[in-house]
Short mmCIF file of C-alpha atoms in Angstrom, two decimals:
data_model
loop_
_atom_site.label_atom_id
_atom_site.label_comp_id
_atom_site.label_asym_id
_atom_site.label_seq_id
_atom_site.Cartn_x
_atom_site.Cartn_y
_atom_site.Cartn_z
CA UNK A 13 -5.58 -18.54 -13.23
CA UNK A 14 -4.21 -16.23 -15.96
CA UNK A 15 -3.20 -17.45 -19.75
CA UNK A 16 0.45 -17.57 -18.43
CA UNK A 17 -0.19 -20.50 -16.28
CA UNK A 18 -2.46 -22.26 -18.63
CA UNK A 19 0.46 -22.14 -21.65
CA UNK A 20 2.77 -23.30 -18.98
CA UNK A 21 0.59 -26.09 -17.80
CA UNK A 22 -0.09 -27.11 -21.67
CA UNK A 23 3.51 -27.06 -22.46
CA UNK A 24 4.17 -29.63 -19.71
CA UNK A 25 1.66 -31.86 -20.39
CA UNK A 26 2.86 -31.73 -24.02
CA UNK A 27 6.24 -32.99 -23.40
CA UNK A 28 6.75 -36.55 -24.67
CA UNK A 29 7.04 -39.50 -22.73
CA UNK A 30 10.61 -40.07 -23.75
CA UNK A 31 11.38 -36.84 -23.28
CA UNK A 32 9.92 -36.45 -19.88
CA UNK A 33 12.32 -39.82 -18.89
CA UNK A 34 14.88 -37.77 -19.52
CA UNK A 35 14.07 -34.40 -18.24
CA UNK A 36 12.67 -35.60 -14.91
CA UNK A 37 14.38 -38.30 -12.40
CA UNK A 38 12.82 -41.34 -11.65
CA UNK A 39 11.27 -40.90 -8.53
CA UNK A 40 9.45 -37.57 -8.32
CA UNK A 41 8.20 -36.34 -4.86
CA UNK A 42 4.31 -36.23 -4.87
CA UNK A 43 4.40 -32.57 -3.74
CA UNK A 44 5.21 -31.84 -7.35
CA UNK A 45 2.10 -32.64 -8.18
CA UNK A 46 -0.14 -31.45 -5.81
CA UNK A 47 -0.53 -34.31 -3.69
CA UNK A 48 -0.86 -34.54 0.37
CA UNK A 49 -2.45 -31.10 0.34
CA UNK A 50 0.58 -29.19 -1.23
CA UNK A 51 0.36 -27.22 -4.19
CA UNK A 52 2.25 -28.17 -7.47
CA UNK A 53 4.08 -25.78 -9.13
CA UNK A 54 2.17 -25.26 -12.49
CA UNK A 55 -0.49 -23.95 -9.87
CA UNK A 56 1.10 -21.51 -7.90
CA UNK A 57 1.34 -17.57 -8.19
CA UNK A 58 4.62 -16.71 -8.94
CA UNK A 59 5.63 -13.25 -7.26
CA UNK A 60 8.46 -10.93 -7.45
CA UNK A 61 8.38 -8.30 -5.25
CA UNK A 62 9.63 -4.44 -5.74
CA UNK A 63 10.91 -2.62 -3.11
CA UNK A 64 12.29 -4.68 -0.42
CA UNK A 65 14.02 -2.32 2.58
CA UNK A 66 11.16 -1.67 5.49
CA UNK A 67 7.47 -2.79 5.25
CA UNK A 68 8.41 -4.50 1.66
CA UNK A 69 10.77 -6.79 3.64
CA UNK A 70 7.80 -7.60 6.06
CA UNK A 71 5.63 -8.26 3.58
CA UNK A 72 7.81 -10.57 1.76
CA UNK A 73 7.94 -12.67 4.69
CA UNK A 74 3.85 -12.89 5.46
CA UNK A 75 3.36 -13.64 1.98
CA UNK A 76 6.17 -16.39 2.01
CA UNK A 77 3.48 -18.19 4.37
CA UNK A 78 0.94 -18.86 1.85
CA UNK A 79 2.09 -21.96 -0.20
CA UNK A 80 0.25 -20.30 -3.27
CA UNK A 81 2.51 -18.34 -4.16
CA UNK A 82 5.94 -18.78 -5.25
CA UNK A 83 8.43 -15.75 -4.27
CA UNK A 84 11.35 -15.44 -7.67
CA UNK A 85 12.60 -12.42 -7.61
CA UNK A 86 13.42 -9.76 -5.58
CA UNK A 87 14.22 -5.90 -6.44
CA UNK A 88 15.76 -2.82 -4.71
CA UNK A 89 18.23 -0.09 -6.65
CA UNK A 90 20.22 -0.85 -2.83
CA UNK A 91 22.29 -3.85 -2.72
CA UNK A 92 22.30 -3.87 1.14
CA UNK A 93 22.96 -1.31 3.72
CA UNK A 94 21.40 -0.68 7.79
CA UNK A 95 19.79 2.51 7.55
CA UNK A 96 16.08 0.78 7.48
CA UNK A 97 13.37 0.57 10.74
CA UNK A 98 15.09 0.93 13.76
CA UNK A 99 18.70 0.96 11.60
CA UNK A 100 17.95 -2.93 10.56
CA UNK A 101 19.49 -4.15 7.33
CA UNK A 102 17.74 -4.28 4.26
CA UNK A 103 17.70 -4.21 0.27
CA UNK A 104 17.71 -6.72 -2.20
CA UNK A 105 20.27 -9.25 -1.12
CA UNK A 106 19.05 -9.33 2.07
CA UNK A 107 15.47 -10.09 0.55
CA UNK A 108 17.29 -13.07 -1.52
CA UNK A 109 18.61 -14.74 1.44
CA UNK A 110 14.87 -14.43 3.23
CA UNK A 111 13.35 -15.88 0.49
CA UNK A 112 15.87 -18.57 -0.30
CA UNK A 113 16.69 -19.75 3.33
CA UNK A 114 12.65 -20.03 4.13
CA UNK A 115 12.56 -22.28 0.63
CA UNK A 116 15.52 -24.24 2.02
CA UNK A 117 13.92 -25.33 5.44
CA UNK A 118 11.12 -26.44 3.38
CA UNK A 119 13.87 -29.00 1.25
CA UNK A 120 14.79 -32.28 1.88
CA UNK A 121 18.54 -31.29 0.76
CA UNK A 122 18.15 -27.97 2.88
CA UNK A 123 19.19 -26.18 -0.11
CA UNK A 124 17.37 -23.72 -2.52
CA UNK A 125 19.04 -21.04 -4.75
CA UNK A 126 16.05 -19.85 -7.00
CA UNK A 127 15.33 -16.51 -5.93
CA UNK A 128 16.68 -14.08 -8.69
CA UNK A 129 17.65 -10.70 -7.54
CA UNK A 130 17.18 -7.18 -9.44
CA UNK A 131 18.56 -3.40 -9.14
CA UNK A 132 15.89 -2.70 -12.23
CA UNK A 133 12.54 -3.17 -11.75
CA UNK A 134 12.24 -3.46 -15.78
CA UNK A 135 14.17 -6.63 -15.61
CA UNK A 136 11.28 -8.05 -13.04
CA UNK A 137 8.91 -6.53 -14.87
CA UNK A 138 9.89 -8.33 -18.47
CA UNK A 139 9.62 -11.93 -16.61
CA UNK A 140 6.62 -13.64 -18.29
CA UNK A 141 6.53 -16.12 -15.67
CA UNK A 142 6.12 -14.02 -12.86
CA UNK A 143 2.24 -12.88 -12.57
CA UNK A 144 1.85 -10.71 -9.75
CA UNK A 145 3.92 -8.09 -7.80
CA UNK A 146 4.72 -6.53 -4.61
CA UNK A 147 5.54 -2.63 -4.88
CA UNK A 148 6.78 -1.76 -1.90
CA UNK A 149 8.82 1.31 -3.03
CA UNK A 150 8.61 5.01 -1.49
CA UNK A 151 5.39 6.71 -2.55
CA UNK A 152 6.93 8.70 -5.43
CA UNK A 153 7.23 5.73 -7.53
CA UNK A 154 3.90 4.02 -6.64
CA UNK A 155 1.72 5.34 -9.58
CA UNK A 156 4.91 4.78 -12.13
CA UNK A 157 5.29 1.23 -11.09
CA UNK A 158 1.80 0.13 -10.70
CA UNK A 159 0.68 1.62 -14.56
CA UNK A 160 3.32 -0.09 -15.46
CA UNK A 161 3.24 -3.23 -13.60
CA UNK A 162 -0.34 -3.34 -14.80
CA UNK A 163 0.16 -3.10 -18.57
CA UNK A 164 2.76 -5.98 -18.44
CA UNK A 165 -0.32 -8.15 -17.35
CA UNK A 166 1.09 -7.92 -13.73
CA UNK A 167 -1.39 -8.30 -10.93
CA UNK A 168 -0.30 -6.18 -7.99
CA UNK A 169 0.00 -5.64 -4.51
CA UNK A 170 0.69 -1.71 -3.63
CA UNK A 171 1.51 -1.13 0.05
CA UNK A 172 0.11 2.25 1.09
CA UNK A 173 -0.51 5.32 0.75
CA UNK A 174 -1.34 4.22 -2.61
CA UNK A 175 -0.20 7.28 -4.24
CA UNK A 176 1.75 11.09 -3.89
CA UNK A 177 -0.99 12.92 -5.62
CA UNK A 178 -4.61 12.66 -6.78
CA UNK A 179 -3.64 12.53 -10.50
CA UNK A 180 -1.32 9.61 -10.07
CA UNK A 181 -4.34 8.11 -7.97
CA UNK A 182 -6.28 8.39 -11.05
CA UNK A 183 -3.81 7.41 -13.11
CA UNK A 184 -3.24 4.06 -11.09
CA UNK A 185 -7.22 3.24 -11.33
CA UNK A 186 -7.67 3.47 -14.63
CA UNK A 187 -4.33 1.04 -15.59
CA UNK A 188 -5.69 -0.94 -13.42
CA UNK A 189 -9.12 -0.91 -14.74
CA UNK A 190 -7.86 -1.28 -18.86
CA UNK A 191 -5.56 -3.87 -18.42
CA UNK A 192 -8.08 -6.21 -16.01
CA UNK A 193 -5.35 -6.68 -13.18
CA UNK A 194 -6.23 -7.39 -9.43
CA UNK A 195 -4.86 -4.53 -7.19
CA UNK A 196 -4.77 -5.12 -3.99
CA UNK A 197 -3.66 -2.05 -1.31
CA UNK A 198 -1.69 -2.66 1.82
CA UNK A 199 -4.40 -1.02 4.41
CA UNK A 200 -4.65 -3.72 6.20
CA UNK A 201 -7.07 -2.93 8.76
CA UNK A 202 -9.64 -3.23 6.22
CA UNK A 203 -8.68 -7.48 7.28
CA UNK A 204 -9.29 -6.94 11.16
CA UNK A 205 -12.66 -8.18 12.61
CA UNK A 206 -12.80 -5.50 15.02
CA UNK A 207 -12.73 -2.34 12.49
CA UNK A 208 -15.08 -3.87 10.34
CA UNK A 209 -17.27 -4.44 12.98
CA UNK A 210 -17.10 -0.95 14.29
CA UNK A 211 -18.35 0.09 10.57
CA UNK A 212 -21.13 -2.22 10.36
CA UNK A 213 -22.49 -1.11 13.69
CA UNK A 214 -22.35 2.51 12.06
CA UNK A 215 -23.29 1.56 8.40
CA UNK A 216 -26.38 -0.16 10.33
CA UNK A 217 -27.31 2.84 12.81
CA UNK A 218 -26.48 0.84 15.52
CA UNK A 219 -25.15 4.64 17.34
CA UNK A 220 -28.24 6.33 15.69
CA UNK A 221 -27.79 8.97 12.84
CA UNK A 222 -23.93 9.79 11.89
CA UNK A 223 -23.15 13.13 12.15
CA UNK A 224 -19.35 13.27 13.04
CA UNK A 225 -16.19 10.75 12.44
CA UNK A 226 -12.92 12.14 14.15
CA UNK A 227 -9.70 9.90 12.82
CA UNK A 228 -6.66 10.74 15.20
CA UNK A 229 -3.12 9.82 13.83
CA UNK A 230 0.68 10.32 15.02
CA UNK A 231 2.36 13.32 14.87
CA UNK A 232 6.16 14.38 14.29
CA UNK A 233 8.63 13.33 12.04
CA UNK A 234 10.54 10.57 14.25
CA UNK A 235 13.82 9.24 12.97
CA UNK A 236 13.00 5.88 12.04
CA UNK A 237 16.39 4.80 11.44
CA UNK A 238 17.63 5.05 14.92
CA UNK A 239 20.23 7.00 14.47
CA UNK A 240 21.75 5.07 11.48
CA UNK A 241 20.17 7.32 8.60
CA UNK A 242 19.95 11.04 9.71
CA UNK A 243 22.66 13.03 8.73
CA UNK A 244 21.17 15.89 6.09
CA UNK A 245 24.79 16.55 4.68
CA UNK A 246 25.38 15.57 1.02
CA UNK A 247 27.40 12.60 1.07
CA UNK A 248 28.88 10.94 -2.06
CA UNK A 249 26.31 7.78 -2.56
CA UNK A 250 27.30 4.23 -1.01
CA UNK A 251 28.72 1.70 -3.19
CA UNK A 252 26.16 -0.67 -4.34
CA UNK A 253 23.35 1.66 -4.25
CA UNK A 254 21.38 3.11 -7.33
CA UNK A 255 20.55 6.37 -6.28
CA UNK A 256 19.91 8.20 -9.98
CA UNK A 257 17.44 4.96 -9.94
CA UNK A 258 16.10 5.68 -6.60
CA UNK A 259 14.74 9.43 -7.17
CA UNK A 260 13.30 8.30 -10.73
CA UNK A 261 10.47 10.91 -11.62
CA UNK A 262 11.52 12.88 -7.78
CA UNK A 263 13.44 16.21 -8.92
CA UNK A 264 16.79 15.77 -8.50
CA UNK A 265 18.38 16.54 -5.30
CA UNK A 266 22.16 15.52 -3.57
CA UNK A 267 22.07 12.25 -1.73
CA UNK A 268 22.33 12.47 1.73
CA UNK A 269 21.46 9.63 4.57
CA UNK A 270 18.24 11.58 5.69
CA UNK A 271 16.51 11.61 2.55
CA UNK A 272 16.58 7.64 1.29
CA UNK A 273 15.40 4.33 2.91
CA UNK A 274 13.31 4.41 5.97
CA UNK A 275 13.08 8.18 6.71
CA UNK A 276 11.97 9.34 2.95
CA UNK A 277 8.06 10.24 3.92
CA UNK A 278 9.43 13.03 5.84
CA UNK A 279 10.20 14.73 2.76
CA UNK A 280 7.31 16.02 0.59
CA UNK A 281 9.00 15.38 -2.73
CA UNK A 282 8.17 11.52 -2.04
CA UNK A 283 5.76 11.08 0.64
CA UNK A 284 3.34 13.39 2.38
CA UNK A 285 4.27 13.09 5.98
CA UNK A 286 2.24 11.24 8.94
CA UNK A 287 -0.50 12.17 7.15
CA UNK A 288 -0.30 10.37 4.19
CA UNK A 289 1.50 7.63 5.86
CA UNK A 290 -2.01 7.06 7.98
CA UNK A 291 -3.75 8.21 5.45
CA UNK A 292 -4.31 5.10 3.83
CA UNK A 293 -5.53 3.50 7.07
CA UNK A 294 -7.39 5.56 9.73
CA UNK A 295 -9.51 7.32 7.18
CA UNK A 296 -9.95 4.46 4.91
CA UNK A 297 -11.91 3.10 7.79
CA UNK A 298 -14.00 6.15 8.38
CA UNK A 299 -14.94 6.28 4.65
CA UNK A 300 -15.72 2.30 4.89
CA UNK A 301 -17.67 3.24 8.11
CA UNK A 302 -19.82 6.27 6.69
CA UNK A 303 -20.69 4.25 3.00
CA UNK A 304 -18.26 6.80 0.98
CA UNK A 305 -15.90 4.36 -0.17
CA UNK A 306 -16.78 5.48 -4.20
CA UNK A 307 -16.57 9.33 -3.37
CA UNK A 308 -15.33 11.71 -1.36
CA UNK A 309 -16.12 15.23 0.92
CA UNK A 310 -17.23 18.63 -0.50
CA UNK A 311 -15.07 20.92 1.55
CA UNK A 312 -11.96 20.96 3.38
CA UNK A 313 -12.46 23.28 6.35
CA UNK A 314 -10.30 24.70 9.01
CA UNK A 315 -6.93 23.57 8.03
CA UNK A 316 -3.76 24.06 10.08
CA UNK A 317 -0.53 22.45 9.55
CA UNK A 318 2.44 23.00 11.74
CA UNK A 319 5.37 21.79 8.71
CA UNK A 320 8.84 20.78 9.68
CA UNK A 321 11.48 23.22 9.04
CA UNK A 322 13.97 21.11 7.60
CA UNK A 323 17.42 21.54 6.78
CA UNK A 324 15.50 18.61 4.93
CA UNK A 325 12.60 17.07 6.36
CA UNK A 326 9.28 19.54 5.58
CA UNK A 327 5.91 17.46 6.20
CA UNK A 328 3.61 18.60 8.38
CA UNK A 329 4.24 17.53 11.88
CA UNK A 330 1.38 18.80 13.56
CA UNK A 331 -1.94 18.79 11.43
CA UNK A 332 -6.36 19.49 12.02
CA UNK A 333 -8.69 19.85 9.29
CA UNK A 334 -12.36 19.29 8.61
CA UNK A 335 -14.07 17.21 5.95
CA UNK A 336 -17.74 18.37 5.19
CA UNK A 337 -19.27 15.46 2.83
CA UNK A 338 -22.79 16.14 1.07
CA UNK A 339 -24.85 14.65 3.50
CA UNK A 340 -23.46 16.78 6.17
CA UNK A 341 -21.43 14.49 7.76
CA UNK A 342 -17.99 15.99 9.21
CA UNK A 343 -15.01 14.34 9.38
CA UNK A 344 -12.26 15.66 11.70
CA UNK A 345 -8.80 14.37 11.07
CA UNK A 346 -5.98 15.43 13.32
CA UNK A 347 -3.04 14.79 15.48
CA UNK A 348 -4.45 16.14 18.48
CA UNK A 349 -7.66 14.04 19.00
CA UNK A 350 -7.73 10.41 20.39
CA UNK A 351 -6.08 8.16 18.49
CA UNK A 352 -8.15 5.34 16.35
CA UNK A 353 -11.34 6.57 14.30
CA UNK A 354 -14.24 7.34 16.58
CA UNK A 355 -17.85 7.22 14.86
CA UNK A 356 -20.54 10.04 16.83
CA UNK A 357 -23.89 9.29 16.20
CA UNK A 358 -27.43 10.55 18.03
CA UNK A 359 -27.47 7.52 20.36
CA UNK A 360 -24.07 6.34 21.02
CA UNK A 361 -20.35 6.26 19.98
CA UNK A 362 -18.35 3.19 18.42
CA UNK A 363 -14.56 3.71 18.64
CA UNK A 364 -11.70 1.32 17.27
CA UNK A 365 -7.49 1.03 17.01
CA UNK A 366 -5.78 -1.61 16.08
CA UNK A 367 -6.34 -4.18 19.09
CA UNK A 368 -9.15 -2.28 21.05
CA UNK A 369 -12.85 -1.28 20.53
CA UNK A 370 -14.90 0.69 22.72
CA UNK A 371 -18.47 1.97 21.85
CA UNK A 372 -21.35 3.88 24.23
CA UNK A 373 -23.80 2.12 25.04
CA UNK A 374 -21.48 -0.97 25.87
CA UNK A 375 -24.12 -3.35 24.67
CA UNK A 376 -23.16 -2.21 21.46
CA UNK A 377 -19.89 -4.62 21.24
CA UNK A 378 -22.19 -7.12 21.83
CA UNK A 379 -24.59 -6.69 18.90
CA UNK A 380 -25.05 -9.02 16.50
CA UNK A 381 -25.46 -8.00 13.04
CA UNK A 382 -28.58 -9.42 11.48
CA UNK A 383 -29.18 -11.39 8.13
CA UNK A 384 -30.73 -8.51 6.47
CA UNK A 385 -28.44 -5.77 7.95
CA UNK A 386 -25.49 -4.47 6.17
CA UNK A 387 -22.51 -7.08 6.09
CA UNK A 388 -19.01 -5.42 4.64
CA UNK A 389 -16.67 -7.55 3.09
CA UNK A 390 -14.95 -10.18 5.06
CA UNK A 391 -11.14 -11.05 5.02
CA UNK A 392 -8.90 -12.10 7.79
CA UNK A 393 -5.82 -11.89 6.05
CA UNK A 394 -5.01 -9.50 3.98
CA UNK A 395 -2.53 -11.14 2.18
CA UNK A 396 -4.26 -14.09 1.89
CA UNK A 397 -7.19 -12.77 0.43
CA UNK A 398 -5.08 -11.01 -2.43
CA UNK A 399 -3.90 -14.01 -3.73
CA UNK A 400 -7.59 -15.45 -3.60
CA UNK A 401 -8.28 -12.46 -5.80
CA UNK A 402 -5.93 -13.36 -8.08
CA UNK A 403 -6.72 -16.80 -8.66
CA UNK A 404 -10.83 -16.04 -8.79
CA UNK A 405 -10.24 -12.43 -10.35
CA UNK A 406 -12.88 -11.31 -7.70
CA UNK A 407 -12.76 -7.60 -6.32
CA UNK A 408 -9.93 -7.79 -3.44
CA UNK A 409 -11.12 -5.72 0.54
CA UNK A 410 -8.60 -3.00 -0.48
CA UNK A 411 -9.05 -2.20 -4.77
CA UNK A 412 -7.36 0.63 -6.38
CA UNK A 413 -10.56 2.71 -6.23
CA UNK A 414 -11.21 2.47 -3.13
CA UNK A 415 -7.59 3.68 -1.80
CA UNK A 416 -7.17 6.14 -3.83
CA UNK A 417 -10.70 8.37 -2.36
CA UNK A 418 -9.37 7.40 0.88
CA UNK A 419 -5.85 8.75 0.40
CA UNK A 420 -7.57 11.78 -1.48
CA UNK A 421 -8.75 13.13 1.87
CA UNK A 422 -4.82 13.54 2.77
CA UNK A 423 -3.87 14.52 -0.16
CA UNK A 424 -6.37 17.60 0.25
CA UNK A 425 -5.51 18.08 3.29
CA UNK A 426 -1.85 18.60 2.68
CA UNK A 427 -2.94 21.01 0.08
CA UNK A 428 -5.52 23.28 2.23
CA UNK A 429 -2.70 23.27 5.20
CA UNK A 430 -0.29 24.55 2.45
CA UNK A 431 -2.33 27.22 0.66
CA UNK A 432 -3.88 28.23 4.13
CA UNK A 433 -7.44 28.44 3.42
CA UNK A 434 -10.29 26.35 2.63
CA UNK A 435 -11.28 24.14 -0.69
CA UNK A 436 -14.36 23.02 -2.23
CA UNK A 437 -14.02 20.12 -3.83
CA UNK A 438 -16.29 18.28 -6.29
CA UNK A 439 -15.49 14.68 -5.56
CA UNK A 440 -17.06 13.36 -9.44
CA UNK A 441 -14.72 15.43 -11.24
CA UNK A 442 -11.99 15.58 -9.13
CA UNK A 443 -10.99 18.89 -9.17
CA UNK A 444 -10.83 22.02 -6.48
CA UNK A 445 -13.61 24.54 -7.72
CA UNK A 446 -12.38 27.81 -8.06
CA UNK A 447 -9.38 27.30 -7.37
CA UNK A 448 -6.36 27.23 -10.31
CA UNK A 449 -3.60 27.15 -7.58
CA UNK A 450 -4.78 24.01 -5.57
CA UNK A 451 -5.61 22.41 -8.92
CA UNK A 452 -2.40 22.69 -9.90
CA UNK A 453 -1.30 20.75 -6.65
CA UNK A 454 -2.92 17.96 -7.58
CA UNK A 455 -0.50 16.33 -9.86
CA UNK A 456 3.34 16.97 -10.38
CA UNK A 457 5.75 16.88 -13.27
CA UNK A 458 8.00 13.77 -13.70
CA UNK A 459 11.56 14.31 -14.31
CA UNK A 460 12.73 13.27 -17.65
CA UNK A 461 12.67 10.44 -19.39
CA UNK A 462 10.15 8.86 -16.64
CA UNK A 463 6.73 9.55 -17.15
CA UNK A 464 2.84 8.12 -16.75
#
């Protein structure tokens, strides 16, 4: 438990016995205080989350399942509006009514009304009681929100891709690292038996030596919205929505349906396409799989992007390039190979997806991994297990440092399918050698007054 909790718990037991008589009724439910297996109050996280229109919404509700943790505030710069996955309704009052009818069932009066709603994170932000956050905000605003989240003694949850560009990566690590917080990303594989299991068997040499990892993702820039968020003609902005607050350090641009809410990573201003959008989970697993979770490749080879042509939407739609890393391992990420991450080695194969493994020999998926073999890091939940980092302050499956080499790779890869040619990158300083133009890709300028 942080100092927060501990001053609150002090204060409580503090309070006078006359004064308690009168600030608490006579009969108090035994829940309060911990008993029959619930958790009291003075022990529970207290959350607010940021961002709460598509996967933040989601989130919201699987962490609502975990009695640790107390949900008080939501925030969104929109009110409410359809426009979300598959044109469902979200935004911040919709996130109040989640949180506050779930709390209600759980009532004896079947009433709760404690959930606090924001437009301004800053407001969230300033809470002393809350200790951890949710940012579940478009990627532009991920580095921004977790430096700052961090310095307010915040620990955090940061849905993926963890960032838009390798600096704000960095950035992100190190607030991380100086103010002691717990970040925890939203690549959730990294909590499913199956893909761990397919990176033990290769971390153990179960297929023989590695020599090539192929990571297949989607392709296209699908209208998520269904329909209910495409138009790319400016529009004056919807009543109850922040947009100035929505584009924060984004240049500025004219609001128009396509650009905001659910369809946003198809524009490379905030997002970096189906590339980044995987990013953070099909290669995370081959770096987990191949031991290079603390580094990266040498060279991007081979690059070819087919980008969207707009009037709006530009991310790559069609994508292949090649990752060399030192030991001479390749990596192959595209749009055109299987789906899943497949690891090659001399004597067999191991593939995985979410829900299906497959591996040659097929006595493979029936290997047991030994006491002295390589065991990765077990979670089942990966929601669940952030909160048990917050309470023990141990590392979490899915740390800052971690996420950000994995979503490096697609970072890179956005860059070489720009510029057209190959890099050489030098994964310990972080920088393209040679190269002033694709080092200059690898942050970009806030607008004014937000900064890092």
């Amino acid at each position: 438990m942080n100092n927060k909790k501990f001053n609150r718990r002090s204060f409580i037991k503090g309070i006078s016995a006359a004064g308690a008589a009168l600030a608490f009724p006579a009969v108090v439910p035994s829940s309060v205080f911990g008993a029959d297996g619930a958790i009291a109050p003075s022990n529970r996280i207290n959350m607010g989350f940021i961002g709460v229109g598509n996967q933040g919404t989601w989130d919201l509700q699987g962490f609502l399942s975990d009695n640790r943790i107390q949900a008080m505030a939501v925030c969104d710069p929109n009110r409410q509006s359809d426009g979300y996955w598959g044109g469902a309704v979200g935004g911040r009052e919709n996130a109040k009514r989640i949180v506050e009818r779930r709390y209600s069932e759980q009532r004896r009066s079947g009433a709760y009304k404690g959930c606090d709603s924001y437009e301004d994170f800053r407001q969230l932000l300033s809470r002393p009681d809350i200790d951890a956050v949710e940012i579940a905000t478009p990627d532009h605003w991920h580095a921004l929100l977790t430096v700052l989240a961090a310095k307010a003694g915040k620990d955090i949850y940061c849905q993926k891709p963890l960032s838009l560009t390798v600096a704000d990566g960095r950035a992100m690590v190190n607030a991380v690292k100086r103010y002691g917080r717990i970040l925890q990303t939203g690549s959730q594989q990294r909590s499913d038996q199956r893909f761990r299991f397919a990176c033990e068997l290769a971390r153990n040499g179960r297929i023989g030596k590695l020599h090539t990892v192929k990571c297949g993702l989607p392709a296209g820039t699908p209208d998520y919205s269904a329909g209910k968020n495409i138009s790319t003609d400016p529009k004056p902005v919807p009543d109850g929505f922040n947009y100035e607050l929505w584009l924060g350090p984004a240049l500025w641009a004219p609001y128009c349906p396509a650009r905001c809410f659910v369809n946003f990573r198809w524009v490379l201003d905030y997002s970096g396409g189906q590339l980044t959008d995987w990013g953070g989970h099909h290669p995370d697993i081959a770096q987990w799989g191949m031991g290079t979770e603390y580094t990266g490749p040498v060279e991007i080879k081979n690059a070819k992007g087919e980008f969207a042509k707009g009037p709006l939407w530009n991310t790559a739609e069609h994508y292949y390039f090649e990752c060399i890393y030192k030991n001479g391992v390749k990596l192959i990420i595209s749009d055109s190979i299987r789906g899943g991450v497949t690891f090659e080695g001399s004597d067999g194969w191991v593939w995985v997806d979410r829900g299906a493994i497959d591996a040659k020999p097929k006595d493979l998926l029936k290997s047991v991994i030994g006491p002295n073999e390589i065991h990765l890091y077990k979670s089942d939940d990966h929601f669940r297990n952030f909160i048990d980092c917050v309470i023990s302050r141990k590392e979490p499956i899915a740390p800052a440092e971690v996420a950000h080499r994995s979503i490096t790779i697609a970072h890179l890869g956005n860059i070489a399918m720009i510029l057209g040619r190959d890099l050489k990158w030098d994964p310990d300083t972080e920088r393209v050698i040679d190269d002033q133009a694709a080092n200059e890709m690898l942050s970009r300028a806030y607008r004014q007054p937000w900064y890092i």
